[in-house]
């Protein structure tokens, strides 16, 4: 199975940067070794969709409203994203959990709304440095998964991807070790097994994210239980992302 590479631009890139980025990416991406999902800012989604029209590159959103429609000023609904051709959405990223105080309850509602509208959800989980230092990593991930996926039907998990992103590793240059990532993948799959089924725990795609770079991605993304990576900072460099997407094993 091909690896899944997801790029999260966060609140970076101006439209002219996005235009040049996608023109280059689309012309040089082979699509042989990896599936690629790129998540630009909401405003850049129509341009990104237009430029990836004839390419295997998929577009994701970085966020979505938990509400279907109505008086929610500033929000963007799952239906609106779907109408723009968006296929994936990041939900539960630590930027949203911490800086926007998103709770597991809200994340659960966002996932249900996104799934109902036909979007695939990339659900991010991960522990803080304090959790890690007090050996609560697995407990924290387990609680997030139990609450975030509560009430989902097993068949809906076919449209759910889990990204393990330890918060202490995001944007810090301190990536998790292969052992950390393998252990987290085991905890994630055990949670899916216990809450859904053994088959679901085997089939679900699990990604790692947090200070991935051109030197560390190969061992981290080929370790047991990991199906791909979620890239932040590195993904802003089109050549670096292309190199990984075209050469990953
Ligand atoms: P960095 O790759 O910059 O650490 O960011 C990871 C991330 O948050 C992707 O969603």
mmCIF file of C-alpha atoms and ligand atoms in Angstrom:
data_model
loop_
_atom_site.group_PDB
_atom_site.id
_atom_site.type_symbol
_atom_site.label_atom_id
_atom_site.label_comp_id
_atom_site.label_asym_id
_atom_site.label_seq_id
_atom_site.Cartn_x
_atom_site.Cartn_y
_atom_site.Cartn_z
ATOM 1 C CA UNK A 1 0.000 0.000 0.000
ATOM 2 C CA UNK A 2 1.222 3.510 -0.805
ATOM 3 C CA UNK A 3 2.189 5.771 2.085
ATOM 4 C CA UNK A 4 -0.066 8.737 2.821
ATOM 5 C CA UNK A 5 1.638 12.120 2.950
ATOM 6 C CA UNK A 6 -0.409 14.981 4.405
ATOM 7 C CA UNK A 7 0.788 18.597 4.303
ATOM 8 C CA UNK A 8 -0.602 21.145 6.747
ATOM 9 C CA UNK A 9 0.313 24.675 5.652
ATOM 10 C CA UNK A 10 -1.288 26.162 8.802
ATOM 11 C CA UNK A 11 -1.665 29.991 8.538
ATOM 12 C CA UNK A 12 1.240 30.444 6.136
ATOM 13 C CA UNK A 13 1.543 31.171 2.393
ATOM 14 C CA UNK A 14 -0.005 34.015 0.412
ATOM 15 C CA UNK A 15 -2.096 33.205 -2.692
ATOM 16 C CA UNK A 16 0.894 33.855 -5.002
ATOM 17 C CA UNK A 17 3.000 31.380 -2.969
ATOM 18 C CA UNK A 18 0.191 28.827 -3.160
ATOM 19 C CA UNK A 19 -0.104 29.266 -6.914
ATOM 20 C CA UNK A 20 3.611 28.703 -7.534
ATOM 21 C CA UNK A 21 3.670 25.826 -5.053
ATOM 22 C CA UNK A 22 0.850 23.883 -6.684
ATOM 23 C CA UNK A 23 2.032 24.507 -10.242
ATOM 24 C CA UNK A 24 5.404 23.013 -9.333
ATOM 25 C CA UNK A 25 4.064 20.208 -7.176
ATOM 26 C CA UNK A 26 1.540 19.033 -9.739
ATOM 27 C CA UNK A 27 4.052 19.077 -12.582
ATOM 28 C CA UNK A 28 6.696 17.058 -10.698
ATOM 29 C CA UNK A 29 4.699 14.722 -8.432
ATOM 30 C CA UNK A 30 4.776 11.181 -9.846
ATOM 31 C CA UNK A 31 2.002 9.702 -7.692
ATOM 32 C CA UNK A 32 3.811 6.355 -7.720
ATOM 33 C CA UNK A 33 4.997 5.982 -4.156
ATOM 34 C CA UNK A 34 2.610 8.062 -2.094
ATOM 35 C CA UNK A 35 -0.876 9.465 -1.911
ATOM 36 C CA UNK A 36 -0.722 13.174 -1.136
ATOM 37 C CA UNK A 37 -3.225 15.411 0.624
ATOM 38 C CA UNK A 38 -2.411 19.123 0.891
ATOM 39 C CA UNK A 39 -4.271 21.331 3.372
ATOM 40 C CA UNK A 40 -3.949 25.042 2.498
ATOM 41 C CA UNK A 41 -5.856 27.844 4.236
ATOM 42 C CA UNK A 42 -9.599 27.949 3.532
ATOM 43 C CA UNK A 43 -9.194 30.958 1.209
ATOM 44 C CA UNK A 44 -6.732 29.124 -1.005
ATOM 45 C CA UNK A 45 -8.823 26.001 -1.437
ATOM 46 C CA UNK A 46 -10.555 27.035 -4.719
ATOM 47 C CA UNK A 47 -7.196 27.934 -6.284
ATOM 48 C CA UNK A 48 -5.611 24.718 -5.018
ATOM 49 C CA UNK A 49 -8.515 22.678 -6.386
ATOM 50 C CA UNK A 50 -8.268 24.416 -9.744
ATOM 51 C CA UNK A 51 -4.531 23.761 -9.985
ATOM 52 C CA UNK A 52 -4.800 20.097 -8.932
ATOM 53 C CA UNK A 53 -7.712 19.345 -11.229
ATOM 54 C CA UNK A 54 -5.805 16.938 -13.474
ATOM 55 C CA UNK A 55 -3.588 15.508 -10.747
ATOM 56 C CA UNK A 56 -3.786 12.794 -8.084
ATOM 57 C CA UNK A 57 -3.117 15.402 -5.362
ATOM 58 C CA UNK A 58 -6.068 15.672 -2.975
ATOM 59 C CA UNK A 59 -7.083 18.778 -1.074
ATOM 60 C CA UNK A 60 -7.855 18.910 2.626
ATOM 61 C CA UNK A 61 -9.092 21.667 4.937
ATOM 62 C CA UNK A 62 -7.401 22.531 8.220
ATOM 63 C CA UNK A 63 -10.642 22.885 10.155
ATOM 64 C CA UNK A 64 -14.414 22.633 9.836
ATOM 65 C CA UNK A 65 -17.436 23.774 11.814
ATOM 66 C CA UNK A 66 -19.275 21.310 14.026
ATOM 67 C CA UNK A 67 -22.514 22.978 12.887
ATOM 68 C CA UNK A 68 -24.319 22.217 9.624
ATOM 69 C CA UNK A 69 -25.386 25.791 8.781
ATOM 70 C CA UNK A 70 -26.869 28.946 10.267
ATOM 71 C CA UNK A 71 -25.812 31.954 12.311
ATOM 72 C CA UNK A 72 -22.202 30.975 13.009
ATOM 73 C CA UNK A 73 -20.252 34.035 11.887
ATOM 74 C CA UNK A 74 -16.822 33.240 10.541
ATOM 75 C CA UNK A 75 -17.345 29.489 10.394
ATOM 76 C CA UNK A 76 -17.064 27.194 7.354
ATOM 77 C CA UNK A 77 -19.326 24.158 7.089
ATOM 78 C CA UNK A 78 -18.510 20.641 5.927
ATOM 79 C CA UNK A 79 -21.046 21.045 3.137
ATOM 80 C CA UNK A 80 -19.271 24.190 1.880
ATOM 81 C CA UNK A 81 -15.933 22.364 1.875
ATOM 82 C CA UNK A 82 -17.430 19.423 0.050
ATOM 83 C CA UNK A 83 -18.908 21.777 -2.565
ATOM 84 C CA UNK A 84 -15.395 23.115 -3.212
ATOM 85 C CA UNK A 85 -14.133 19.586 -3.887
ATOM 86 C CA UNK A 86 -12.384 19.145 -0.555
ATOM 87 C CA UNK A 87 -11.990 15.473 0.364
ATOM 88 C CA UNK A 88 -10.193 15.547 3.725
ATOM 89 C CA UNK A 89 -10.273 17.643 6.866
ATOM 90 C CA UNK A 90 -7.886 17.888 9.813
ATOM 91 C CA UNK A 91 -9.786 17.671 13.092
ATOM 92 C CA UNK A 92 -8.383 17.918 16.611
ATOM 93 C CA UNK A 93 -5.027 19.397 15.652
ATOM 94 C CA UNK A 94 -3.225 20.523 18.805
ATOM 95 C CA UNK A 95 -3.252 24.131 17.523
ATOM 96 C CA UNK A 96 -7.052 23.914 17.722
ATOM 97 C CA UNK A 97 -7.178 21.932 20.953
ATOM 98 C CA UNK A 98 -4.828 24.314 22.773
ATOM 99 C CA UNK A 99 -5.070 27.756 21.136
ATOM 100 C CA UNK A 100 -8.798 27.550 20.379
ATOM 101 C CA UNK A 101 -9.741 25.476 23.436
ATOM 102 C CA UNK A 102 -11.408 22.737 21.411
ATOM 103 C CA UNK A 103 -12.646 19.928 23.641
ATOM 104 C CA UNK A 104 -12.931 16.254 22.791
ATOM 105 C CA UNK A 105 -16.702 16.717 22.857
ATOM 106 C CA UNK A 106 -16.484 19.406 20.161
ATOM 107 C CA UNK A 107 -14.003 17.330 18.180
ATOM 108 C CA UNK A 108 -16.404 14.384 18.324
ATOM 109 C CA UNK A 109 -19.194 16.583 16.960
ATOM 110 C CA UNK A 110 -16.954 17.961 14.191
ATOM 111 C CA UNK A 111 -16.006 14.424 13.155
ATOM 112 C CA UNK A 112 -19.643 13.342 13.001
ATOM 113 C CA UNK A 113 -20.658 16.413 10.977
ATOM 114 C CA UNK A 114 -17.725 16.013 8.582
ATOM 115 C CA UNK A 115 -18.423 12.308 8.045
ATOM 116 C CA UNK A 116 -22.116 12.954 7.487
ATOM 117 C CA UNK A 117 -21.142 15.358 4.697
ATOM 118 C CA UNK A 118 -18.791 12.908 3.021
ATOM 119 C CA UNK A 119 -15.432 14.270 4.186
ATOM 120 C CA UNK A 120 -12.582 12.043 5.341
ATOM 121 C CA UNK A 121 -11.343 13.025 8.795
ATOM 122 C CA UNK A 122 -7.687 13.127 9.798
ATOM 123 C CA UNK A 123 -8.046 13.097 13.573
ATOM 124 C CA UNK A 124 -4.990 14.340 15.454
ATOM 125 C CA UNK A 125 -4.115 13.082 18.921
ATOM 126 C CA UNK A 126 -1.053 13.493 21.105
ATOM 127 C CA UNK A 127 0.301 14.319 24.515
ATOM 128 C CA UNK A 128 1.964 17.409 25.981
ATOM 129 C CA UNK A 129 5.498 17.400 27.325
ATOM 130 C CA UNK A 130 4.084 17.394 30.867
ATOM 131 C CA UNK A 131 2.023 14.284 30.044
ATOM 132 C CA UNK A 132 5.114 12.620 28.631
ATOM 133 C CA UNK A 133 7.256 13.527 31.614
ATOM 134 C CA UNK A 134 4.668 12.061 33.976
ATOM 135 C CA UNK A 135 4.309 8.904 31.846
ATOM 136 C CA UNK A 136 0.728 9.664 30.898
ATOM 137 C CA UNK A 137 1.242 9.505 27.111
ATOM 138 C CA UNK A 138 -0.804 6.372 26.438
ATOM 139 C CA UNK A 139 -3.541 7.311 28.870
ATOM 140 C CA UNK A 140 -3.932 10.716 27.180
ATOM 141 C CA UNK A 141 -4.045 9.299 23.658
ATOM 142 C CA UNK A 142 -6.522 6.640 24.735
ATOM 143 C CA UNK A 143 -8.841 9.173 26.355
ATOM 144 C CA UNK A 144 -8.718 11.412 23.263
ATOM 145 C CA UNK A 145 -9.580 8.491 20.986
ATOM 146 C CA UNK A 146 -12.339 7.147 23.226
ATOM 147 C CA UNK A 147 -14.010 10.563 23.361
ATOM 148 C CA UNK A 148 -13.290 11.769 19.818
ATOM 149 C CA UNK A 149 -14.618 8.608 18.148
ATOM 150 C CA UNK A 150 -17.506 7.980 20.550
ATOM 151 C CA UNK A 151 -20.750 6.934 18.870
ATOM 152 C CA UNK A 152 -19.247 6.415 15.404
ATOM 153 C CA UNK A 153 -20.382 3.397 13.403
ATOM 154 C CA UNK A 154 -17.677 0.949 12.486
ATOM 155 C CA UNK A 155 -18.184 1.500 8.760
ATOM 156 C CA UNK A 156 -17.563 5.241 9.276
ATOM 157 C CA UNK A 157 -14.023 4.431 10.387
ATOM 158 C CA UNK A 158 -13.230 3.734 6.733
ATOM 159 C CA UNK A 159 -13.233 7.532 6.380
ATOM 160 C CA UNK A 160 -11.148 8.190 9.500
ATOM 161 C CA UNK A 161 -7.369 8.442 9.693
ATOM 162 C CA UNK A 162 -5.573 8.919 12.993
ATOM 163 C CA UNK A 163 -2.487 11.154 13.204
ATOM 164 C CA UNK A 164 -0.251 10.768 16.234
ATOM 165 C CA UNK A 165 1.248 14.205 16.803
ATOM 166 C CA UNK A 166 2.962 14.565 20.180
ATOM 167 C CA UNK A 167 2.615 18.244 21.066
ATOM 168 C CA UNK A 168 6.199 18.508 22.307
ATOM 169 C CA UNK A 169 7.390 17.401 18.859
ATOM 170 C CA UNK A 170 5.416 19.937 16.807
ATOM 171 C CA UNK A 171 7.561 22.724 15.389
ATOM 172 C CA UNK A 172 10.294 22.096 17.955
ATOM 173 C CA UNK A 173 12.832 20.078 15.993
ATOM 174 C CA UNK A 174 12.454 17.294 18.596
ATOM 175 C CA UNK A 175 10.831 14.430 16.746
ATOM 176 C CA UNK A 176 9.577 11.344 18.562
ATOM 177 C CA UNK A 177 11.730 8.221 18.339
ATOM 178 C CA UNK A 178 10.821 5.156 16.301
ATOM 179 C CA UNK A 179 10.034 3.380 19.573
ATOM 180 C CA UNK A 180 7.729 6.221 20.732
ATOM 181 C CA UNK A 181 5.900 6.136 17.417
ATOM 182 C CA UNK A 182 5.559 2.345 17.309
ATOM 183 C CA UNK A 183 4.213 2.298 20.855
ATOM 184 C CA UNK A 184 1.721 5.077 20.108
ATOM 185 C CA UNK A 185 0.534 3.237 16.979
ATOM 186 C CA UNK A 186 -0.044 0.142 19.122
ATOM 187 C CA UNK A 187 -2.086 2.121 21.655
ATOM 188 C CA UNK A 188 -4.127 3.690 18.840
ATOM 189 C CA UNK A 189 -4.843 0.322 17.216
ATOM 190 C CA UNK A 190 -5.692 -1.242 20.583
ATOM 191 C CA UNK A 191 -8.230 1.542 21.230
ATOM 192 C CA UNK A 192 -9.822 0.945 17.828
ATOM 193 C CA UNK A 193 -9.873 -2.798 18.454
ATOM 194 C CA UNK A 194 -11.549 -2.431 21.836
ATOM 195 C CA UNK A 195 -14.038 0.242 20.732
ATOM 196 C CA UNK A 196 -14.800 -1.170 17.275
ATOM 197 C CA UNK A 197 -13.226 -4.377 15.946
ATOM 198 C CA UNK A 198 -10.002 -6.157 15.202
ATOM 199 C CA UNK A 199 -10.539 -5.604 11.490
ATOM 200 C CA UNK A 200 -11.019 -1.870 11.992
ATOM 201 C CA UNK A 201 -7.843 -1.726 14.092
ATOM 202 C CA UNK A 202 -5.886 -3.367 11.287
ATOM 203 C CA UNK A 203 -7.423 -1.347 8.471
ATOM 204 C CA UNK A 204 -7.271 2.156 9.940
ATOM 205 C CA UNK A 205 -4.457 4.356 8.651
ATOM 206 C CA UNK A 206 -2.215 5.807 11.341
ATOM 207 C CA UNK A 207 0.133 8.715 10.611
ATOM 208 C CA UNK A 208 2.965 10.305 12.553
ATOM 209 C CA UNK A 209 3.552 14.069 12.672
ATOM 210 C CA UNK A 210 5.951 16.320 14.573
ATOM 211 C CA UNK A 211 9.228 17.810 13.284
ATOM 212 C CA UNK A 212 9.405 15.455 10.326
ATOM 213 C CA UNK A 213 12.246 16.386 8.009
ATOM 214 C CA UNK A 214 14.192 14.971 5.076
ATOM 215 C CA UNK A 215 16.577 13.160 7.409
ATOM 216 C CA UNK A 216 14.158 11.530 9.844
ATOM 217 C CA UNK A 217 11.081 10.769 7.756
ATOM 218 C CA UNK A 218 12.287 7.426 6.370
ATOM 219 C CA UNK A 219 12.678 5.512 9.666
ATOM 220 C CA UNK A 220 9.697 7.227 11.307
ATOM 221 C CA UNK A 221 7.255 6.606 8.482
ATOM 222 C CA UNK A 222 8.337 3.032 7.808
ATOM 223 C CA UNK A 223 8.047 1.855 11.386
ATOM 224 C CA UNK A 224 5.533 -0.805 12.426
ATOM 225 C CA UNK A 225 1.934 0.361 12.457
ATOM 226 C CA UNK A 226 2.553 3.662 10.637
ATOM 227 C CA UNK A 227 1.037 4.383 7.211
ATOM 228 C CA UNK A 228 2.375 7.851 6.512
ATOM 229 C CA UNK A 229 3.168 11.292 7.829
ATOM 230 C CA UNK A 230 1.634 14.674 8.640
ATOM 231 C CA UNK A 231 4.084 17.433 7.725
ATOM 232 C CA UNK A 232 3.959 21.017 8.987
ATOM 233 C CA UNK A 233 7.045 23.216 8.528
ATOM 234 C CA UNK A 234 8.702 20.993 5.940
ATOM 235 C CA UNK A 235 5.632 21.030 3.717
ATOM 236 C CA UNK A 236 6.053 24.765 3.055
ATOM 237 C CA UNK A 237 9.131 23.866 1.020
ATOM 238 C CA UNK A 238 7.772 22.440 -2.214
ATOM 239 C CA UNK A 239 11.053 20.798 -3.204
ATOM 240 C CA UNK A 240 11.359 19.038 0.152
ATOM 241 C CA UNK A 241 7.796 17.707 0.059
ATOM 242 C CA UNK A 242 8.182 16.630 -3.570
ATOM 243 C CA UNK A 243 11.388 14.804 -2.792
ATOM 244 C CA UNK A 244 9.709 12.860 0.013
ATOM 245 C CA UNK A 245 6.482 12.178 -1.876
ATOM 246 C CA UNK A 246 8.359 10.903 -4.926
ATOM 247 C CA UNK A 247 10.965 8.799 -3.149
ATOM 248 C CA UNK A 248 9.340 7.400 0.007
ATOM 249 C CA UNK A 249 9.480 3.606 0.221
HETATM 250 P P1 LIG B 1 5.901 20.402 12.162
HETATM 251 O O1 LIG B 1 6.158 19.375 11.088
HETATM 252 O O2 LIG B 1 6.262 21.787 11.770
HETATM 253 O O3 LIG B 1 6.476 19.975 13.480
HETATM 254 O O4 LIG B 1 4.302 20.430 12.351
HETATM 255 C C1 LIG B 1 3.601 19.262 12.497
HETATM 256 C C2 LIG B 1 2.171 19.561 12.436
HETATM 257 O O5 LIG B 1 1.619 20.181 13.325
HETATM 258 C C3 LIG B 1 1.419 19.119 11.266
HETATM 259 O O6 LIG B 1 0.061 19.206 11.478
#
